[in-house]
mmCIF file of C-alpha atoms and ligand atoms in Angstrom:
data_model
loop_
_atom_site.group_PDB
_atom_site.id
_atom_site.type_symbol
_atom_site.label_atom_id
_atom_site.label_comp_id
_atom_site.label_asym_id
_atom_site.label_seq_id
_atom_site.Cartn_x
_atom_site.Cartn_y
_atom_site.Cartn_z
ATOM 1 C CA MET A 1 5.228 24.846 5.757
ATOM 2 C CA ILE A 2 3.522 28.220 5.910
ATOM 3 C CA ARG A 3 0.933 29.359 8.545
ATOM 4 C CA VAL A 4 -1.201 32.429 8.572
ATOM 5 C CA ASN A 5 -2.494 33.125 12.140
ATOM 6 C CA GLY A 6 -1.935 29.336 12.912
ATOM 7 C CA VAL A 7 -3.815 28.238 9.817
ATOM 8 C CA LEU A 8 -1.960 25.908 7.313
ATOM 9 C CA VAL A 9 -1.837 27.509 3.935
ATOM 10 C CA SER A 10 -0.053 27.122 0.659
ATOM 11 C CA PRO A 11 1.513 29.922 -1.292
ATOM 12 C CA GLY A 12 -0.829 30.111 -4.257
ATOM 13 C CA ARG A 13 -2.290 33.633 -5.026
ATOM 14 C CA LYS A 14 -5.962 32.575 -5.984
ATOM 15 C CA PRO A 15 -8.404 29.730 -5.079
ATOM 16 C CA VAL A 16 -8.140 26.618 -7.258
ATOM 17 C CA TYR A 17 -11.112 24.630 -6.123
ATOM 18 C CA GLY A 18 -13.118 27.186 -4.109
ATOM 19 C CA GLU A 19 -11.064 27.136 -0.920
ATOM 20 C CA ARG A 20 -10.701 30.045 1.404
ATOM 21 C CA MET A 21 -7.788 32.540 1.238
ATOM 22 C CA ALA A 22 -5.840 33.750 4.294
ATOM 23 C CA GLY A 23 -3.291 36.505 4.266
ATOM 24 C CA GLY A 24 -3.163 36.157 0.478
ATOM 25 C CA TYR A 25 -2.493 32.467 0.535
ATOM 26 C CA ARG A 26 -4.634 29.408 -0.027
ATOM 27 C CA VAL A 27 -6.101 27.634 3.031
ATOM 28 C CA TRP A 28 -5.182 24.017 3.176
ATOM 29 C CA ASP A 29 -7.831 22.243 5.072
ATOM 30 C CA PRO A 30 -6.926 19.038 6.987
ATOM 31 C CA TYR A 31 -10.499 17.729 6.839
ATOM 32 C CA ARG A 32 -10.245 17.652 2.941
ATOM 33 C CA SER A 33 -6.584 16.722 2.641
ATOM 34 C CA LYS A 34 -4.886 13.871 4.485
ATOM 35 C CA LEU A 35 -1.456 15.433 3.744
ATOM 36 C CA ALA A 36 -2.737 18.709 5.419
ATOM 37 C CA ALA A 37 -3.821 16.553 8.425
ATOM 38 C CA LEU A 38 -0.298 15.086 8.588
ATOM 39 C CA TYR A 39 1.262 18.570 8.533
ATOM 40 C CA GLU A 40 -1.085 19.497 11.472
ATOM 41 C CA ILE A 41 0.121 16.476 13.497
ATOM 42 C CA GLY A 42 3.779 17.034 12.541
ATOM 43 C CA GLY A 43 6.437 14.688 11.305
ATOM 44 C CA ALA A 44 5.854 14.891 7.496
ATOM 45 C CA PRO A 45 8.754 15.811 5.388
ATOM 46 C CA ASP A 46 8.607 19.357 4.144
ATOM 47 C CA ILE A 47 8.261 19.924 0.412
ATOM 48 C CA SER A 48 10.396 22.669 -1.045
ATOM 49 C CA ARG A 49 10.680 24.676 -4.208
ATOM 50 C CA GLU A 50 13.395 22.512 -5.761
ATOM 51 C CA MET A 51 11.604 19.144 -5.224
ATOM 52 C CA VAL A 52 10.116 16.950 -7.835
ATOM 53 C CA VAL A 53 7.068 15.036 -6.467
ATOM 54 C CA LEU A 54 5.647 11.886 -7.614
ATOM 55 C CA TYR A 55 2.005 11.739 -6.477
ATOM 56 C CA LEU A 56 -0.038 8.652 -6.743
ATOM 57 C CA GLY A 57 -3.809 8.776 -6.401
ATOM 58 C CA ALA A 58 -4.233 12.376 -7.541
ATOM 59 C CA ALA A 59 -8.003 12.229 -7.776
ATOM 60 C CA HIS A 60 -9.465 15.761 -8.754
ATOM 61 C CA GLY A 61 -6.202 17.576 -7.838
ATOM 62 C CA THR A 62 -7.282 19.063 -4.558
ATOM 63 C CA THR A 63 -4.143 18.161 -2.509
ATOM 64 C CA VAL A 64 -1.999 18.075 -5.587
ATOM 65 C CA SER A 65 -2.726 21.749 -6.092
ATOM 66 C CA HIS A 66 -1.397 22.568 -2.597
ATOM 67 C CA VAL A 67 1.629 20.379 -3.075
ATOM 68 C CA ALA A 68 2.275 22.186 -6.401
ATOM 69 C CA ASP A 69 2.241 25.515 -4.515
ATOM 70 C CA TYR A 70 5.328 24.243 -2.624
ATOM 71 C CA ALA A 71 7.193 22.161 -5.089
ATOM 72 C CA CYS A 72 9.121 22.534 -8.386
ATOM 73 C CA CYS A 73 6.726 20.146 -10.240
ATOM 74 C CA VAL A 74 4.214 17.363 -9.402
ATOM 75 C CA TYR A 75 3.799 14.156 -11.512
ATOM 76 C CA ALA A 76 0.199 13.437 -10.675
ATOM 77 C CA VAL A 77 -0.936 9.793 -11.456
ATOM 78 C CA GLU A 78 -4.623 8.880 -11.535
ATOM 79 C CA PHE A 79 -6.338 5.975 -13.240
ATOM 80 C CA ALA A 80 -9.979 7.067 -13.051
ATOM 81 C CA PRO A 81 -11.088 9.134 -16.148
ATOM 82 C CA GLY A 82 -13.668 11.084 -14.092
ATOM 83 C CA PRO A 83 -11.292 12.716 -11.653
ATOM 84 C CA MET A 84 -8.727 13.065 -14.381
ATOM 85 C CA VAL A 85 -10.989 15.665 -16.135
ATOM 86 C CA ASN A 86 -10.833 17.973 -13.055
ATOM 87 C CA LEU A 87 -7.190 17.137 -12.540
ATOM 88 C CA ILE A 88 -6.465 18.324 -16.134
ATOM 89 C CA LYS A 89 -8.469 21.649 -15.354
ATOM 90 C CA THR A 90 -6.289 22.067 -12.331
ATOM 91 C CA ALA A 91 -3.154 21.477 -14.275
ATOM 92 C CA GLU A 92 -4.341 24.098 -16.794
ATOM 93 C CA MET A 93 -4.327 26.613 -13.891
ATOM 94 C CA MET A 94 -0.889 25.487 -12.429
ATOM 95 C CA GLU A 95 1.758 24.719 -15.053
ATOM 96 C CA ASN A 96 3.937 22.725 -12.662
ATOM 97 C CA ILE A 97 1.332 19.832 -12.389
ATOM 98 C CA ILE A 98 1.916 17.107 -14.901
ATOM 99 C CA PRO A 99 -1.286 14.831 -15.021
ATOM 100 C CA VAL A 100 -0.456 11.161 -15.871
ATOM 101 C CA LEU A 101 -3.426 8.860 -16.703
ATOM 102 C CA GLY A 102 -2.034 5.473 -15.511
ATOM 103 C CA ASP A 103 -2.392 2.641 -13.149
ATOM 104 C CA ALA A 104 0.003 3.161 -10.216
ATOM 105 C CA ALA A 105 0.018 -0.655 -9.850
ATOM 106 C CA ASN A 106 1.582 -1.036 -13.178
ATOM 107 C CA PRO A 107 4.229 1.798 -13.360
ATOM 108 C CA ALA A 108 5.833 0.372 -16.503
ATOM 109 C CA SER A 109 2.935 2.025 -18.467
ATOM 110 C CA TYR A 110 3.993 5.599 -17.534
ATOM 111 C CA PHE A 111 7.770 5.404 -16.571
ATOM 112 C CA ARG A 112 8.890 7.046 -19.717
ATOM 113 C CA LEU A 113 6.953 10.090 -18.866
ATOM 114 C CA LEU A 114 8.646 10.760 -15.378
ATOM 115 C CA GLU A 115 11.860 12.043 -14.161
ATOM 116 C CA ARG A 116 13.352 10.748 -10.930
ATOM 117 C CA ALA A 117 11.483 12.282 -8.071
ATOM 118 C CA ASP A 118 12.747 13.727 -4.676
ATOM 119 C CA ILE A 119 9.714 12.584 -2.774
ATOM 120 C CA LEU A 120 6.756 10.047 -3.241
ATOM 121 C CA TYR A 121 3.299 10.728 -1.892
ATOM 122 C CA GLN A 122 0.707 8.112 -2.317
ATOM 123 C CA ASP A 123 -2.966 8.116 -1.487
ATOM 124 C CA VAL A 124 -4.679 5.407 -3.571
ATOM 125 C CA ALA A 125 -7.163 4.063 -1.089
ATOM 126 C CA GLN A 126 -7.253 0.502 -2.489
ATOM 127 C CA PRO A 127 -5.904 -3.051 -1.501
ATOM 128 C CA GLY A 128 -2.135 -3.712 -2.017
ATOM 129 C CA GLN A 129 -1.150 -0.107 -1.107
ATOM 130 C CA ALA A 130 2.323 -1.209 0.055
ATOM 131 C CA ALA A 131 2.944 -3.164 -3.073
ATOM 132 C CA ILE A 132 1.909 -0.170 -5.201
ATOM 133 C CA ALA A 133 4.365 2.061 -3.259
ATOM 134 C CA LEU A 134 7.176 -0.498 -3.755
ATOM 135 C CA ALA A 135 6.555 -0.803 -7.495
ATOM 136 C CA ASN A 136 7.057 2.923 -7.700
ATOM 137 C CA MET A 137 10.256 3.210 -5.498
ATOM 138 C CA ALA A 138 12.350 2.909 -8.688
ATOM 139 C CA PHE A 139 11.216 6.356 -9.642
ATOM 140 C CA LEU A 140 12.674 7.828 -6.525
ATOM 141 C CA LYS A 141 16.168 9.019 -5.906
ATOM 142 C CA PRO A 142 17.915 6.558 -3.631
ATOM 143 C CA GLY A 143 16.899 7.144 -0.069
ATOM 144 C CA ALA A 144 14.242 9.755 -0.987
ATOM 145 C CA PRO A 145 11.438 10.384 1.596
ATOM 146 C CA PHE A 146 8.009 8.914 0.988
ATOM 147 C CA VAL A 147 4.719 9.361 2.548
ATOM 148 C CA ILE A 148 1.970 6.648 2.057
ATOM 149 C CA MET A 149 -1.581 7.217 3.267
ATOM 150 C CA LEU A 150 -2.838 3.839 4.257
ATOM 151 C CA LYS A 151 -6.648 3.544 4.267
ATOM 152 C CA THR A 152 -6.745 0.350 6.456
ATOM 153 C CA ARG A 153 -10.430 -0.391 5.678
ATOM 154 C CA CYS A 154 -9.441 -0.640 1.923
ATOM 155 C CA VAL A 155 -6.861 -3.293 2.660
ATOM 156 C CA ARG A 156 -9.094 -5.534 4.715
ATOM 157 C CA VAL A 157 -12.334 -4.151 6.230
ATOM 158 C CA GLU A 158 -12.752 -6.996 8.838
ATOM 159 C CA SER A 159 -9.204 -6.606 10.385
ATOM 160 C CA ASP A 160 -7.812 -4.428 13.165
ATOM 161 C CA PRO A 161 -6.590 -1.180 11.476
ATOM 162 C CA ALA A 162 -3.337 -1.415 13.637
ATOM 163 C CA MET A 163 -2.599 -5.024 12.393
ATOM 164 C CA VAL A 164 -3.188 -3.943 8.749
ATOM 165 C CA CYS A 165 -0.852 -1.062 9.127
ATOM 166 C CA SER A 166 1.846 -3.171 10.818
ATOM 167 C CA GLU A 167 1.752 -5.693 7.919
ATOM 168 C CA SER A 168 2.162 -2.787 5.462
ATOM 169 C CA VAL A 169 5.224 -1.525 7.383
ATOM 170 C CA GLN A 170 6.748 -5.053 7.500
ATOM 171 C CA THR A 171 6.234 -5.371 3.680
ATOM 172 C CA LEU A 172 7.989 -2.032 3.073
ATOM 173 C CA GLY A 173 10.881 -2.955 5.553
ATOM 174 C CA ARG A 174 11.397 -6.392 4.021
ATOM 175 C CA ASN A 175 11.799 -4.654 0.586
ATOM 176 C CA GLY A 176 14.558 -2.320 1.622
ATOM 177 C CA CYS A 177 12.546 0.696 2.664
ATOM 178 C CA THR A 178 13.248 2.483 6.104
ATOM 179 C CA VAL A 179 10.028 3.210 7.792
ATOM 180 C CA GLU A 180 10.561 6.156 10.266
ATOM 181 C CA ARG A 181 7.229 6.591 11.733
ATOM 182 C CA VAL A 182 3.518 5.806 11.503
ATOM 183 C CA MET A 183 1.005 8.507 12.338
ATOM 184 C CA TRP A 184 -2.771 8.093 12.681
ATOM 185 C CA LEU A 185 -4.781 10.895 11.179
ATOM 186 C CA GLU A 186 -7.567 11.237 13.765
ATOM 187 C CA PRO A 187 -9.424 13.467 14.309
ATOM 188 C CA TRP A 188 -9.463 14.496 10.685
ATOM 189 C CA HIS A 189 -9.570 11.050 8.930
ATOM 190 C CA ARG A 190 -10.615 7.780 10.645
ATOM 191 C CA ASP A 191 -8.694 4.533 10.188
ATOM 192 C CA HIS A 192 -6.044 6.324 7.981
ATOM 193 C CA ALA A 193 -2.407 5.979 8.865
ATOM 194 C CA ALA A 194 0.492 7.876 7.355
ATOM 195 C CA ILE A 195 3.609 5.805 6.828
ATOM 196 C CA VAL A 196 6.577 8.045 6.549
ATOM 197 C CA GLY A 197 9.935 6.795 5.546
ATOM 198 C CA LYS A 198 12.848 6.605 3.142
ATOM 199 C CA ALA A 199 13.177 4.687 -0.223
ATOM 200 C CA PRO A 200 15.673 1.949 -0.659
ATOM 201 C CA LEU A 201 19.312 2.956 -1.467
ATOM 202 C CA HIS A 202 19.317 1.190 -4.736
ATOM 203 C CA PRO A 203 20.510 2.626 -8.172
ATOM 204 C CA PHE A 204 17.464 3.664 -10.370
ATOM 205 C CA THR A 205 16.309 0.912 -12.623
ATOM 206 C CA PRO A 206 12.973 1.638 -14.336
ATOM 207 C CA PRO A 207 10.659 -1.389 -14.596
ATOM 208 C CA GLY A 208 11.199 -3.339 -17.704
ATOM 209 C CA GLU A 209 14.732 -2.133 -18.050
ATOM 210 C CA GLU A 210 16.377 -4.416 -15.492
ATOM 211 C CA PRO A 211 19.778 -5.706 -16.741
HETATM 212 N N1 SAM B 301 -5.136 12.473 -2.919
HETATM 213 C C1 SAM B 301 -6.421 12.952 -3.271
HETATM 214 C C2 SAM B 301 -6.535 14.237 -2.534
HETATM 215 O O1 SAM B 301 -6.153 14.396 -1.339
HETATM 216 O O2 SAM B 301 -7.200 15.131 -3.123
HETATM 217 C C3 SAM B 301 -7.535 11.995 -2.876
HETATM 218 C C4 SAM B 301 -7.232 10.430 -3.454
HETATM 219 S S1 SAM B 301 -8.559 9.371 -3.413
HETATM 220 C C5 SAM B 301 -8.669 8.904 -1.719
HETATM 221 C C6 SAM B 301 -7.856 8.071 -4.117
HETATM 222 C C7 SAM B 301 -7.669 8.145 -5.579
HETATM 223 O O3 SAM B 301 -6.649 7.216 -6.020
HETATM 224 C C8 SAM B 301 -8.919 7.948 -6.439
HETATM 225 O O4 SAM B 301 -9.176 9.069 -7.271
HETATM 226 C C9 SAM B 301 -8.644 6.750 -7.260
HETATM 227 O O5 SAM B 301 -9.139 6.667 -8.516
HETATM 228 C C10 SAM B 301 -7.121 6.685 -7.351
HETATM 229 N N2 SAM B 301 -6.530 5.357 -7.433
HETATM 230 C C11 SAM B 301 -6.791 4.331 -6.791
HETATM 231 N N3 SAM B 301 -6.029 3.348 -7.246
HETATM 232 C C12 SAM B 301 -5.278 3.779 -8.211
HETATM 233 C C13 SAM B 301 -4.231 3.309 -8.993
HETATM 234 N N4 SAM B 301 -3.854 1.944 -8.917
HETATM 235 N N5 SAM B 301 -3.528 4.073 -9.863
HETATM 236 C C14 SAM B 301 -3.865 5.296 -9.994
HETATM 237 N N6 SAM B 301 -4.949 5.942 -9.241
HETATM 238 C C15 SAM B 301 -5.487 5.279 -8.355
#
């Protein structure tokens, strides 16, 4: 990933949502983006120009826009109509963002719009985050990397964040994923863990098209 004087940036030529510029590149603020925080910590897979990204929980497109600066194209799934309005505006500025209005928990509703992705990034901040990721693994190339941002308080507010995270890791592992590492995003984002791993080595079978 690119840094200008130690500051994480993405290689866009003009601001998309009012962010600062540095050395002609867009500053990617770890306080505004969990993925930027993970790059600050280290250990996240790099995104490169040939990669197709499946992004679940796109919101207004803030982080999506930085990912799109690095990637070939980003399928950006969001189910809330409000954020989708801004996401579409962002996509109008960046032609490699494909906004998808859909529920990531029900990927059968949008699988015909997608191509197989080289990496999954998920930031849906709701219960059942591991199950949502698993439901979308079929859209990934076998063994492709994933990053799941786990907001532990959305899973169970009363439970120990480490325990919630460990349960999600076990769920992913039981279903054929390889979890490589878990990183907590303090000081930028409290009670958020990034789960980084690889998708199962299964052949691609879109939901609803099982033999
Ligand atoms: N990733 C965004 C960023 O960094 O700019 C922030 C994402 S915000 C924490 C979580 C988003 O996920 C919200 O916009 C919410 O509407 C969306 N979301 C939650 N559950 C979803 C689901 N099942 N399908 C699609 N989007 C979902």
